[in-house]
Coordinates of C-alpha atoms and ligand atoms in Angstrom, one line a residue:
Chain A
X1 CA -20.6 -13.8 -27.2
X2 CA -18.2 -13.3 -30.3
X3 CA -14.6 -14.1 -29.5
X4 CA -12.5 -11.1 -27.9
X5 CA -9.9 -9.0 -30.0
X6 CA -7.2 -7.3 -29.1
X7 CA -3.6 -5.8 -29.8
X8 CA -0.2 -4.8 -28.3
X9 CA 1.6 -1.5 -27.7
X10 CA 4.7 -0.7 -26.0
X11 CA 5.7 3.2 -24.5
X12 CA 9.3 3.8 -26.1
X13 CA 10.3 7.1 -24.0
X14 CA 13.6 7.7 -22.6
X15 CA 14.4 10.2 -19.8
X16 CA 17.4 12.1 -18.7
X17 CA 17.3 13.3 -15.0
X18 CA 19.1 15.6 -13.8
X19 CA 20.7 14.7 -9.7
X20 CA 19.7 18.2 -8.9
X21 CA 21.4 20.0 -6.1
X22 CA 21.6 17.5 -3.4
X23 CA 21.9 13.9 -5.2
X24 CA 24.4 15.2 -7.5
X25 CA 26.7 15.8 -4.4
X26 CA 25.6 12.8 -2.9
X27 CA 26.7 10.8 -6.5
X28 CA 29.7 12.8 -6.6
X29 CA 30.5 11.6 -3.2
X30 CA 29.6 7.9 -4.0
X31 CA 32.1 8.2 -6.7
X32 CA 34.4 9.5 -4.3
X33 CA 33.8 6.0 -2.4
X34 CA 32.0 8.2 0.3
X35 CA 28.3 8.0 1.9
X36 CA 27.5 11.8 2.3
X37 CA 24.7 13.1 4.0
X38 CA 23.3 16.6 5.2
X39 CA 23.4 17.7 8.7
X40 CA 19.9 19.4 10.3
X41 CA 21.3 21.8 13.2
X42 CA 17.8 22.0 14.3
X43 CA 16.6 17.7 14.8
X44 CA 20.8 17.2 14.9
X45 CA 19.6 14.0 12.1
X46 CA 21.9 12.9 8.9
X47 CA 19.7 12.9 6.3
X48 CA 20.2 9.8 3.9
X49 CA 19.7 10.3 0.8
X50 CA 20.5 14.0 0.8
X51 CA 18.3 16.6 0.9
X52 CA 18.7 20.3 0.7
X53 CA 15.7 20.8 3.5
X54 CA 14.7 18.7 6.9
X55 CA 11.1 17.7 5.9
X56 CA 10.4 17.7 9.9
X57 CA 12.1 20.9 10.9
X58 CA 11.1 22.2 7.3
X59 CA 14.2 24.5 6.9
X60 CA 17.0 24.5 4.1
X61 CA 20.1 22.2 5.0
X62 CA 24.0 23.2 3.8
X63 CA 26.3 21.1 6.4
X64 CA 27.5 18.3 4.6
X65 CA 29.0 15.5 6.0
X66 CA 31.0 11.7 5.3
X67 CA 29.2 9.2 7.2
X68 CA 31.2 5.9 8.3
X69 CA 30.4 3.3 5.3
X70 CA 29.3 0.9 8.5
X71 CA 26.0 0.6 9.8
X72 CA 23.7 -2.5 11.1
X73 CA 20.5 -4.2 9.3
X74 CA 17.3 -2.6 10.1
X75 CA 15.5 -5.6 8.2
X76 CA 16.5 -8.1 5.3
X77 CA 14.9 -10.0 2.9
X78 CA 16.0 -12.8 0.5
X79 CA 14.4 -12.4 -3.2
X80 CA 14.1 -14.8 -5.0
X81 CA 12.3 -12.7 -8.2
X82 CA 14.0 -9.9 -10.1
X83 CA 12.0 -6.6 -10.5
X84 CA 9.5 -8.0 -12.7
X85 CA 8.6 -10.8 -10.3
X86 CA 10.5 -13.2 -12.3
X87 CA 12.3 -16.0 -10.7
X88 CA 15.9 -15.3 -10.2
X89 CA 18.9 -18.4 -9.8
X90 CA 20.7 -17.0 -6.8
X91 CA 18.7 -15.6 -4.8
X92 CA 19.5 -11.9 -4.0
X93 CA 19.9 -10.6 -0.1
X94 CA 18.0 -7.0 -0.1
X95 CA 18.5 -5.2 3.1
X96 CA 17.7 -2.0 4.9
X97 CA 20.9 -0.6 6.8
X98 CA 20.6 2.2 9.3
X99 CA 23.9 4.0 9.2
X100 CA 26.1 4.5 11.9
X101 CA 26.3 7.9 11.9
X102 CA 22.9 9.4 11.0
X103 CA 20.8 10.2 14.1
X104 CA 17.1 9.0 14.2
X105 CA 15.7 6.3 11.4
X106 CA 17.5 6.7 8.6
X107 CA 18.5 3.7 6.5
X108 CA 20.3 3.4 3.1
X109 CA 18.6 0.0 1.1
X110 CA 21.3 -1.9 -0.3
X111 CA 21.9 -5.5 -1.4
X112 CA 24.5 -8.1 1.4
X113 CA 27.5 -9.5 -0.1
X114 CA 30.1 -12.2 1.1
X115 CA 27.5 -13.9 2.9
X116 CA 24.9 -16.9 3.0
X117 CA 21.5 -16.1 3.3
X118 CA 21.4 -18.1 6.8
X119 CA 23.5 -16.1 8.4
X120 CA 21.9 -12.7 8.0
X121 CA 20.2 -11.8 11.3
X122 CA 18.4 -7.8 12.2
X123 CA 20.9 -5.8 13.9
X124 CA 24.1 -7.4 12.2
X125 CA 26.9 -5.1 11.6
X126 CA 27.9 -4.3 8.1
X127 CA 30.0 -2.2 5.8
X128 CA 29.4 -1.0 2.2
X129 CA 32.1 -2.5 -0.2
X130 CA 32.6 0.1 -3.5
X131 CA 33.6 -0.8 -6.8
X132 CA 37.0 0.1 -8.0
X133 CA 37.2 3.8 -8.3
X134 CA 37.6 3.3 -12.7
X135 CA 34.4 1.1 -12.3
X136 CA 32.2 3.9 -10.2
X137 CA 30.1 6.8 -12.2
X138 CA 28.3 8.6 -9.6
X139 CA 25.5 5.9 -8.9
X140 CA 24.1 4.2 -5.8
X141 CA 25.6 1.1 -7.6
X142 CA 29.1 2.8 -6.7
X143 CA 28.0 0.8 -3.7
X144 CA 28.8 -2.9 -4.8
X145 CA 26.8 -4.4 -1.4
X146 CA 27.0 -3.9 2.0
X147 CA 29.3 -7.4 3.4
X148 CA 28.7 -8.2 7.4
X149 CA 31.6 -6.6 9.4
X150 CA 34.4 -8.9 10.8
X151 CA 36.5 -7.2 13.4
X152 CA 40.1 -6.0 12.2
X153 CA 39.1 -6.5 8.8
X154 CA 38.8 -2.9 7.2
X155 CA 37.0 -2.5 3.9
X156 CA 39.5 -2.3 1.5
Chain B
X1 CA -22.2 24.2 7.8
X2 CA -21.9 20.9 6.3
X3 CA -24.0 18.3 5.2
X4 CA -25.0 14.9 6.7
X5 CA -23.5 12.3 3.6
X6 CA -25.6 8.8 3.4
X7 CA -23.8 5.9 1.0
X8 CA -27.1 4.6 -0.9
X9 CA -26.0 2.5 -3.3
X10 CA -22.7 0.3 -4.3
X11 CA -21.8 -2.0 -6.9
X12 CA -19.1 -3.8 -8.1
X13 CA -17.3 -6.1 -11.2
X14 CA -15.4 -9.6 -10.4
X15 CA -11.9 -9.0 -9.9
X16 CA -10.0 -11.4 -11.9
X17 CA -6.5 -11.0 -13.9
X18 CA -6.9 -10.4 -17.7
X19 CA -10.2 -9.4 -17.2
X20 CA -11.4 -9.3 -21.3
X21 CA -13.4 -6.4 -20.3
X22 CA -11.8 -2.8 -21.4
X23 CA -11.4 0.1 -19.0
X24 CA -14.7 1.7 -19.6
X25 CA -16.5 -1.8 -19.6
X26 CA -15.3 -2.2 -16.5
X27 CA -15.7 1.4 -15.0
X28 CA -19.6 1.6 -16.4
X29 CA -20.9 -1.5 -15.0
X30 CA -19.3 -1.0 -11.4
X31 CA -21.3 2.6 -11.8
X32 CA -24.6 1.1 -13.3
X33 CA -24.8 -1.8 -11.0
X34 CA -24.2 1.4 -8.0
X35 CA -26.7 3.4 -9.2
X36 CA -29.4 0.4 -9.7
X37 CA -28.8 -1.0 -5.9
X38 CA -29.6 3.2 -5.1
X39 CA -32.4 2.7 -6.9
X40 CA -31.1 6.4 -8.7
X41 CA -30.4 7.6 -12.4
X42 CA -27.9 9.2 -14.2
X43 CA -29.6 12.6 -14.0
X44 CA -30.1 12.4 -10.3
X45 CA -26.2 12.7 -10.0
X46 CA -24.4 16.0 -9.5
X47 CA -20.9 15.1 -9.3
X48 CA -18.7 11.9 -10.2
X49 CA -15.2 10.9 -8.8
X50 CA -13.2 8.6 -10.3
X51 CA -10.3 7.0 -8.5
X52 CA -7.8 5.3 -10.3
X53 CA -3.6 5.0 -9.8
X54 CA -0.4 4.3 -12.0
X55 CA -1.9 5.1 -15.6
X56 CA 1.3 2.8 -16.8
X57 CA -0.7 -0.7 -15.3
X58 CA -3.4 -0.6 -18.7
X59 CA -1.2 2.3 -20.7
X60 CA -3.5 4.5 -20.9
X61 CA -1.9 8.4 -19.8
X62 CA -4.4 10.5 -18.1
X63 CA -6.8 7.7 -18.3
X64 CA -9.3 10.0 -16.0
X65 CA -10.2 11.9 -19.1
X66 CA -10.4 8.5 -21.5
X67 CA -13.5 7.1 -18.9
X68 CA -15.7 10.3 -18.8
X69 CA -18.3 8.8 -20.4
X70 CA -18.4 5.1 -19.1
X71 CA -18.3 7.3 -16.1
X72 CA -21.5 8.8 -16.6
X73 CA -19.5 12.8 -15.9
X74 CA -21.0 14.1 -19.4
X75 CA -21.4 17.3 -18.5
X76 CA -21.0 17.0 -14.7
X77 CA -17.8 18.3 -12.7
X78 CA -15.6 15.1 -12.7
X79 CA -12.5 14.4 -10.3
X80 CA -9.7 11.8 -10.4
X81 CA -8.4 10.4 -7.6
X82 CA -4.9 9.1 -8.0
X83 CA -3.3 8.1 -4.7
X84 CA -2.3 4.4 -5.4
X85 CA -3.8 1.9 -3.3
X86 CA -4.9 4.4 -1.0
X87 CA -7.5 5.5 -3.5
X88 CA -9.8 3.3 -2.7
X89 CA -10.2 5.3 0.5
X90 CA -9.2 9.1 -0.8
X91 CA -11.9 8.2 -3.7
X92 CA -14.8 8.0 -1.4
X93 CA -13.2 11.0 1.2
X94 CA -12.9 13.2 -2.3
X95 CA -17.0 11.9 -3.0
X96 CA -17.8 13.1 0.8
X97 CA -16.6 16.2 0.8
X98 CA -18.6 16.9 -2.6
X99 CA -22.0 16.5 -0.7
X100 CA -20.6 17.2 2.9
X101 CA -20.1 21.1 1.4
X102 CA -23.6 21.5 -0.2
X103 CA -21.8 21.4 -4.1
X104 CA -23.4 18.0 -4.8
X105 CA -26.6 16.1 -3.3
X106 CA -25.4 13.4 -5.3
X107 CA -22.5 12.2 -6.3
X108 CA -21.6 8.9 -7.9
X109 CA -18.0 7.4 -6.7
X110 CA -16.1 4.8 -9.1
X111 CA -12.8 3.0 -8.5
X112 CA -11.1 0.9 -11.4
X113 CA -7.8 -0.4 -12.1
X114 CA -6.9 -3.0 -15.2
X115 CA -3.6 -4.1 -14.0
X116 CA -2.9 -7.2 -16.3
X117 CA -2.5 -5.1 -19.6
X118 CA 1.1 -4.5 -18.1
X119 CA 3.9 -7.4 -19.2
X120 CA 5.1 -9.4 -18.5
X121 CA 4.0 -9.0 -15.0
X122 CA 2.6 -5.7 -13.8
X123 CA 4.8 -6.2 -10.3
X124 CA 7.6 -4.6 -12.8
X125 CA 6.2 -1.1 -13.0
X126 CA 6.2 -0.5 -9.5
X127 CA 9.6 0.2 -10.1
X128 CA 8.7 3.4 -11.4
X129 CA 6.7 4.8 -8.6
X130 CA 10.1 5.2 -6.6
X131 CA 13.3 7.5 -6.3
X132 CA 14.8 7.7 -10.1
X133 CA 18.0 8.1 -8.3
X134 CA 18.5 5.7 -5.1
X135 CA 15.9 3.0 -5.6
X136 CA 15.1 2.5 -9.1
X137 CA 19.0 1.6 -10.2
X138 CA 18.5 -1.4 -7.8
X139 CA 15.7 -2.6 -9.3
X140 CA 13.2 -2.2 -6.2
X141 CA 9.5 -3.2 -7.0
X142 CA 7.0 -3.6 -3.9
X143 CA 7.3 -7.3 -3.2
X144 CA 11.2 -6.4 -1.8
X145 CA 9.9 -3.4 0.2
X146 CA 7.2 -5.7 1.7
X147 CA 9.3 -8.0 2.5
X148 CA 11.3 -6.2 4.1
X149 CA 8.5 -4.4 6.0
X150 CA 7.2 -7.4 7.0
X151 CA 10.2 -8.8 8.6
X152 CA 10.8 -5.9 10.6
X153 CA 7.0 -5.9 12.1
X154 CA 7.3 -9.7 13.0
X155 CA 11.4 -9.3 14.6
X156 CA 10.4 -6.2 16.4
X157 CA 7.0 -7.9 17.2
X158 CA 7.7 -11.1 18.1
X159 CA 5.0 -12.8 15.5
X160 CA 5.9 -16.4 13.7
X161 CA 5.1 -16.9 10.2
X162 CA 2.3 -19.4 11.2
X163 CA 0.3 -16.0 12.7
X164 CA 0.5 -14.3 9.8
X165 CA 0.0 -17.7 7.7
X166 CA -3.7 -17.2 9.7
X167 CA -4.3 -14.7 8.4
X168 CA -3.9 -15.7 4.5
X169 CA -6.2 -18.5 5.3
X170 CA -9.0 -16.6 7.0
X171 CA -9.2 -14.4 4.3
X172 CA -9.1 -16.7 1.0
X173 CA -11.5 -18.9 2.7
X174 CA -13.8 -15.3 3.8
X175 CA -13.4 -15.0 -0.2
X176 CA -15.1 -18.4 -0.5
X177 CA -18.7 -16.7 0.3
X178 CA -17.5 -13.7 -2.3
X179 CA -19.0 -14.0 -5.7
X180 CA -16.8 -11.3 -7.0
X181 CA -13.8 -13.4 -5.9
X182 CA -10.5 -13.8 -7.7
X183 CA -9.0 -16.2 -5.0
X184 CA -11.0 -17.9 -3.1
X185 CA -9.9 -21.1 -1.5
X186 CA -9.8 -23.0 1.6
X187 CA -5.8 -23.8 2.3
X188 CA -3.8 -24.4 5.4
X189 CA -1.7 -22.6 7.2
X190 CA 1.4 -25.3 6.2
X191 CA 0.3 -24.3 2.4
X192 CA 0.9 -20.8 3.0
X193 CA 4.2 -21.3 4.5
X194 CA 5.1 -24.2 2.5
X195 CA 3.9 -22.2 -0.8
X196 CA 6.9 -20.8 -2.9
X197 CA 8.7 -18.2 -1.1
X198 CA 8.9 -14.8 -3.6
X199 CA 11.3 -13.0 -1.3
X200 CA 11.6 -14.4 2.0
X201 CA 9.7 -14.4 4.4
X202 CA 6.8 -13.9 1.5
X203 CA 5.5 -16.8 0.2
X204 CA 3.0 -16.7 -2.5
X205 CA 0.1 -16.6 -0.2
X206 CA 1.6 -14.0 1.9
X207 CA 0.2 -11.4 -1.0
X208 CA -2.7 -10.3 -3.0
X209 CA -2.9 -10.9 -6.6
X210 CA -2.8 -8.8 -9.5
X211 CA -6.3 -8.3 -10.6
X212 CA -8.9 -6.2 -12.9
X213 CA -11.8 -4.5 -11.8
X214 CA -13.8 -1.5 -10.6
X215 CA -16.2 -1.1 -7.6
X216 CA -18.7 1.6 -7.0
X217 CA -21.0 3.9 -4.7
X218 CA -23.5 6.5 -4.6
X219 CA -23.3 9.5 -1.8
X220 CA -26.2 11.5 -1.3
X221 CA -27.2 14.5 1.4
X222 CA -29.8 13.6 3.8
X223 CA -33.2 15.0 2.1
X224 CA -32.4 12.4 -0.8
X225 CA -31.1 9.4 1.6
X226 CA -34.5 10.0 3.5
X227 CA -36.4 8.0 0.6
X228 CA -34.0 5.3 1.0
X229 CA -34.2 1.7 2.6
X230 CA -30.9 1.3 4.5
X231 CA -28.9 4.4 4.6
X232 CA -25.2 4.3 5.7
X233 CA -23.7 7.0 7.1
X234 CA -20.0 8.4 6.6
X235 CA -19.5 9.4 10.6
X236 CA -15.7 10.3 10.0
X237 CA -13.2 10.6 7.5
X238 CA -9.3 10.9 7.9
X239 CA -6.1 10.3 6.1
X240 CA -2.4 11.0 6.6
X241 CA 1.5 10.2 4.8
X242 CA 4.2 9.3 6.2
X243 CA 7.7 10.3 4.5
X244 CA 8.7 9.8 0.9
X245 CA 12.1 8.4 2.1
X246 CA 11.0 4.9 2.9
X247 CA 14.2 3.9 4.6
X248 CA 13.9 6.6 6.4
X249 CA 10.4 5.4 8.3
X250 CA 9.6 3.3 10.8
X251 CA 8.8 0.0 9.4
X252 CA 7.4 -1.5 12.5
X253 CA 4.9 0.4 13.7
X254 CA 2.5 3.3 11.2
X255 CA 1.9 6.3 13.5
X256 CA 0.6 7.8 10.1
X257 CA -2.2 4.9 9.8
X258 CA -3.1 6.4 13.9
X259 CA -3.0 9.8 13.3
X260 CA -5.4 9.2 10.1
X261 CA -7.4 6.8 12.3
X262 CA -7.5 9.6 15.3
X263 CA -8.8 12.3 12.8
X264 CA -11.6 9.6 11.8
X265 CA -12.3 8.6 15.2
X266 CA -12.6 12.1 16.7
X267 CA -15.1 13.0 13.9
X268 CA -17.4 10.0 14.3
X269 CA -16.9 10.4 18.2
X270 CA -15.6 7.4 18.8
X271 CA -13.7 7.3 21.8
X272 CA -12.5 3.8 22.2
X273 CA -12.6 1.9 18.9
X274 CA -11.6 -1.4 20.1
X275 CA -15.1 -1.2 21.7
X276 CA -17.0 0.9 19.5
X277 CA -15.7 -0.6 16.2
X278 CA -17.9 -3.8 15.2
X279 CA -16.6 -4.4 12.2
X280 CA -13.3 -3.6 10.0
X281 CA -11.8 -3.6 6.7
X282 CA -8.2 -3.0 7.0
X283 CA -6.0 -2.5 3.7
X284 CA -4.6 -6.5 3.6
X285 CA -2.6 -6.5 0.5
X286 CA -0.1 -8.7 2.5
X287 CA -1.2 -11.1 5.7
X288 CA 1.3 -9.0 7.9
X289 CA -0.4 -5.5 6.7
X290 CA -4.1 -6.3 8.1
X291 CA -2.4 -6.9 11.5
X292 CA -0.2 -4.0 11.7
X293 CA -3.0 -1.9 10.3
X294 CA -4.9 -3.1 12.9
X295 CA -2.7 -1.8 15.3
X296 CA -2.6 1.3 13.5
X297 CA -6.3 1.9 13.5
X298 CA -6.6 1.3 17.4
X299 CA -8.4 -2.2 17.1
X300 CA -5.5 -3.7 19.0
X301 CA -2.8 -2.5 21.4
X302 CA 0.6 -1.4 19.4
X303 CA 2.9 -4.8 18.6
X304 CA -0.2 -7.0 19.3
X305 CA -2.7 -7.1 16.3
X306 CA -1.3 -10.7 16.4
X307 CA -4.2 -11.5 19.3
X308 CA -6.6 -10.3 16.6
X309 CA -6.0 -13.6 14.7
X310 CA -4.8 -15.8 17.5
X311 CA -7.7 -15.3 20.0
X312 CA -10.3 -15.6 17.2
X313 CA -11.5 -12.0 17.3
X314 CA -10.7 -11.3 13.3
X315 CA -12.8 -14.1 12.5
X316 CA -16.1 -13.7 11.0
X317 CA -18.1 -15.3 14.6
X318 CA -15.6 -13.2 16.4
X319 CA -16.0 -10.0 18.0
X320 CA -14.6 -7.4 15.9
X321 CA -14.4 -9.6 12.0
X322 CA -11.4 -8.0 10.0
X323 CA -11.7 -8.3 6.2
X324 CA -15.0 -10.0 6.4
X325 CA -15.5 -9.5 2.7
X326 CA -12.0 -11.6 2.1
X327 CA -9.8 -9.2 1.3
X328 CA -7.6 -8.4 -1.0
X329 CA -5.9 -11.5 -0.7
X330 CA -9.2 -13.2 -1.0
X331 CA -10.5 -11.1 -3.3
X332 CA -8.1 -9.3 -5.6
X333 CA -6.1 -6.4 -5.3
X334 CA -7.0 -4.4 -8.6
X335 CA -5.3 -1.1 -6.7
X336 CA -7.6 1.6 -6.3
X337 CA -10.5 -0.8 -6.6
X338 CA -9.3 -3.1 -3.7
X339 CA -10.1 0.1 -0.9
X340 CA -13.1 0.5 -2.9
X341 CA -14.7 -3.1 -2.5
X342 CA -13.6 -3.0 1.2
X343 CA -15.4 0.2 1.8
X344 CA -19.0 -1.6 -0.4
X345 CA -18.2 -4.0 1.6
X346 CA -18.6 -2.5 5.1
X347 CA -21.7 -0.7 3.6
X348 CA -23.4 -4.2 3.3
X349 CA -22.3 -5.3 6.4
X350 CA -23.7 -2.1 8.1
X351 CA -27.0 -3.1 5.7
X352 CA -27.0 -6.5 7.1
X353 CA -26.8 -7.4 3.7
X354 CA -23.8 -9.0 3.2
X355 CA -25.6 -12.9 2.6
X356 CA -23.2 -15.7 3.7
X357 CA -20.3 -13.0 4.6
X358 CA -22.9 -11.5 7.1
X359 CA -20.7 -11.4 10.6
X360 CA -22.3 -12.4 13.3
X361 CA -22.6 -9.2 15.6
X362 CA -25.2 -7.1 14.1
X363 CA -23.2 -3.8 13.8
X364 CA -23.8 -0.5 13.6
X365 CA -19.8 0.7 13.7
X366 CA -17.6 0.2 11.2
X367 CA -14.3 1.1 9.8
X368 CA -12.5 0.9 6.6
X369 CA -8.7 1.4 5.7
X370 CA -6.6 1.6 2.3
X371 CA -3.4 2.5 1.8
X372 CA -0.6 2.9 -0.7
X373 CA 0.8 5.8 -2.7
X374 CA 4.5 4.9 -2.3
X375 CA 3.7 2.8 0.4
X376 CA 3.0 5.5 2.9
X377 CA -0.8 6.7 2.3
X378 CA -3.7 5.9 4.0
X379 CA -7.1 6.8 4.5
X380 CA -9.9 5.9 6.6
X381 CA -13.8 6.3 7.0
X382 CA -16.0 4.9 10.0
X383 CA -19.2 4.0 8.7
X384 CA -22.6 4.3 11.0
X385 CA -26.3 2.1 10.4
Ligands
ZN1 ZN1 15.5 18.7 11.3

């Protein structure tokens, strides 16, 4: 068989999204230095991230609320490959982190800070850590990592 | 009414990465090699359904329209399946339905993905399958959300790493017997675990590959499958999603695989399919994932699809083989192809022609999973001799 040809391409878009009406509260709120979610009356869940209708109870949702910034590890992970599966120096600690306040399964993922990998354990108690409020800009990266939680020591 | 649907024919390319075959190379001879093992022609089919998911992996937008005619759907009504890795299963639903309603008495079913186009590593455009808002900023792809997964089944679960290590060896070395193989191999379950860990507690032979490739079948109505050798019959079909919020599921346990697996079961009247069922294929794009589907599909009690492996049932001697064909991480994992080959692949085994990946039991029963979308779609179809 003759030899195989080819050639190379790359998509150049660029997008602009708009939060809508329930992330942009809930980036407003991050840039605030707050978690917010929306209360269902019905199911009596916190949905995180906000949505302007319970998919379960299927009806429209208005009662915000500010969740504690403290929850506990649902799972963990340590990565050790950036998003294009690319090995990484420092390994990264992902974590899912049900949240204190919201009712029922509902987990915020977020990387762990201040800690070693070894120490990370399901069910550990931790707190988000935000950036300084001139650093924030209404992103889920307001959220610098979520550090474990040592008594008497309030996020500052 | 509705029709009786026979699978007649099936087909399939090697999956390998940077396959130097194009899209329609690939698509055609998965459909020609299907029609030929049917013993069929072009003009015989009504109806062709194409599966097929993120367009971004080869770069081709609305690349249902750019294999028409590799497809052999000049002329014909022509679907696209695009559910992720749940295609594979959805595709073949999609190509039931088609003959189960009377529209079609034939209809030709192709799955194909050409992942390896995409650089530097394909793994990077699952990024964009996720929230624009919450997920993507952190730079999620799927091997994190696996991970993650897959450490909450084995905490809440009680299952070491050498169990699901087991797995990853029964199903490369399965592959061994597959000539469409990408990864076949016969490793221990120290190299699995001592293989270089991607993001803990996934080592690289705790996941599929990245492949190429494209599998394919032919479904016909009863008054055509009667002129054929060894009819296989789709006894039940079923599929189901669980939220879009994936930190907002249960990571543990996936009701939605049982309530898709329930739909099938109740239409192939099968009332205990840890009995019944003779022979699976459960979506394996990860050694925890054929265990917790497992349990998802009924073929072991809820938190213990860990016996499956450790009591020798999955095995291809055992009494109910999973993944006989090797999987997709025997295999490949060329997305909507992947579900594909695992559904061909019970066909054969229902034919008793599978050759050295025959299992042992003679069945008659068997079921086939795949699952993706964003992680949270499945399908599944019980096959009948
Ligand atoms: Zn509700």
């Amino acid at each position: 068989m003759a030899e195989f040809h080819g050639v190379k391409s790359r998509w150049e878009i660029k997008y602009e999204w708009s939060g809508g009406i329930a992330i942009s509260r809930f980036m407003q709120g991050l840039k605030e230095g707050k978690i917010l979610g929306v209360k269902c009356p019905h199911c009596k869940r916190v949905l995180v991230p906000p949505r302007i209708f319970c998919e379960r109870c299927f009806i429209e949702l208005t009662e915000w609320v500010e969740l504690s910034p403290r929850g506990k590890i649902n799972t963990f992970s340590i990565a050790y490959i950036d998003t294009n599966a690319l090995p990484i120096s420092t390994p990264q600690i992902n974590a899912v982190i049900d949240l204190d306040d919201a009712r029922g399964i509902i987990g915020i993922f977020h990387i762990i800070g201040e800690a070693k990998p070894e120490e990370i354990y399901v069910g550990m108690p931790v707190e988000a850590v935000f950036r300084p409020a001139e650093e924030r800009t209404g992103s889920i990266l307001d959220i610098k990592y979520f550090r474990p939680l040592k008594e008497g020591k309030p996020n500052e | 009414m509705s029709y009786e649907v026979a699978v007649v024919g099936v087909g399939q390319t090697k999956f390998e990465y940077q396959s130097k075959k194009t899209t329609q190379e690939l698509v055609f001879e998965a459909a020609k090699k299907a029609l030929d093992d049917a013993g069929m022609t072009l003009e015989e089919i009504d109806t062709v359904v194409y599966g097929s998911a993120p367009d971004g992996f080869d770069g081709i937008n609305m690349k249902g329209e750019h294999v028409i005619d590799a497809a052999g759907a000049l002329g014909k009504p022509f679907e696209r399946v695009f559910v992720g890795g749940a295609t594979g299963a959805l595709a073949p639903i999609t190509g039931y339905y088609h003959v189960a309603s009377g529209l079609s008495r034939a209809t030709l079913v192709i799955c194909q993905e050409k992942m390896s186009p995409c650089k530097p590593k394909p793994q990077g455009l699952f990024n964009t399958i996720f929230d624009e808002f919450t997920d993507r900023p952190m730079g999620i792809n799927l091997i994190y959300i696996f991970a993650l997964e897959m450490n909450r089944y084995m905490t809440v679960n009680k299952i070491k790493l050498e169990t699901l290590a087991k797995v990853s060896v029964k199903n490369k070395k399965n592959a061994m017997d597959n000539p469409y193989a990408q990864l076949p191999m016969e490793i221990t379950v120290e190299d699995v675990l001592n293989a270089p860990v991607m993001a803990y507690p996934v080592t690289k032979y705790h996941i599929s590959p990245s492949s190429d490739g494209a599998a394919a079948a032919v479904f016909v109505n009863k008054n055509i499958a009667k002129y054929k050798e060894k009819p296989v019959w789709i006894a039940g079909v079923g599929w189901c999603l669980d939220s879009t919020y994936w930190t907002n599921r249960d990571l543990a346990y996936p009701k939605y695989v049982e309530y898709a697996a329930r739909q099938a079961y109740n239409m192939a009247g099968i009332k205990n399919p840890q009995k019944e069922i003779q022979v699976a294929e459960p979506y394996d794009p990860f050694s925890y994932k054929e265990l917790q589907h497992a349990e998802g599909l009924l073929l072991a009690n809820r938190g213990e699809g860990w016996k499956l492996i450790e009591e020798g049932i999955a095995y291809r001697d055992g009494k109910l083989p999973l993944s006989p064909s090797g999987g997709l991480l025997g295999v490949g994992n060329p997305i909507a192809a992947a579900g594909m080959m695992k559904f061909n692949e019970i066909v054969l085994q229902l034919r008793g022609d599978a050759g050295k990946r025959q299992v042992k039991n003679n069945p008659k029963v068997g079921v086939v999973q795949a699952w993706g979308g964003l992680m949270q779609f499945t399908g599944v179809l019980v096959l009948k001799a």
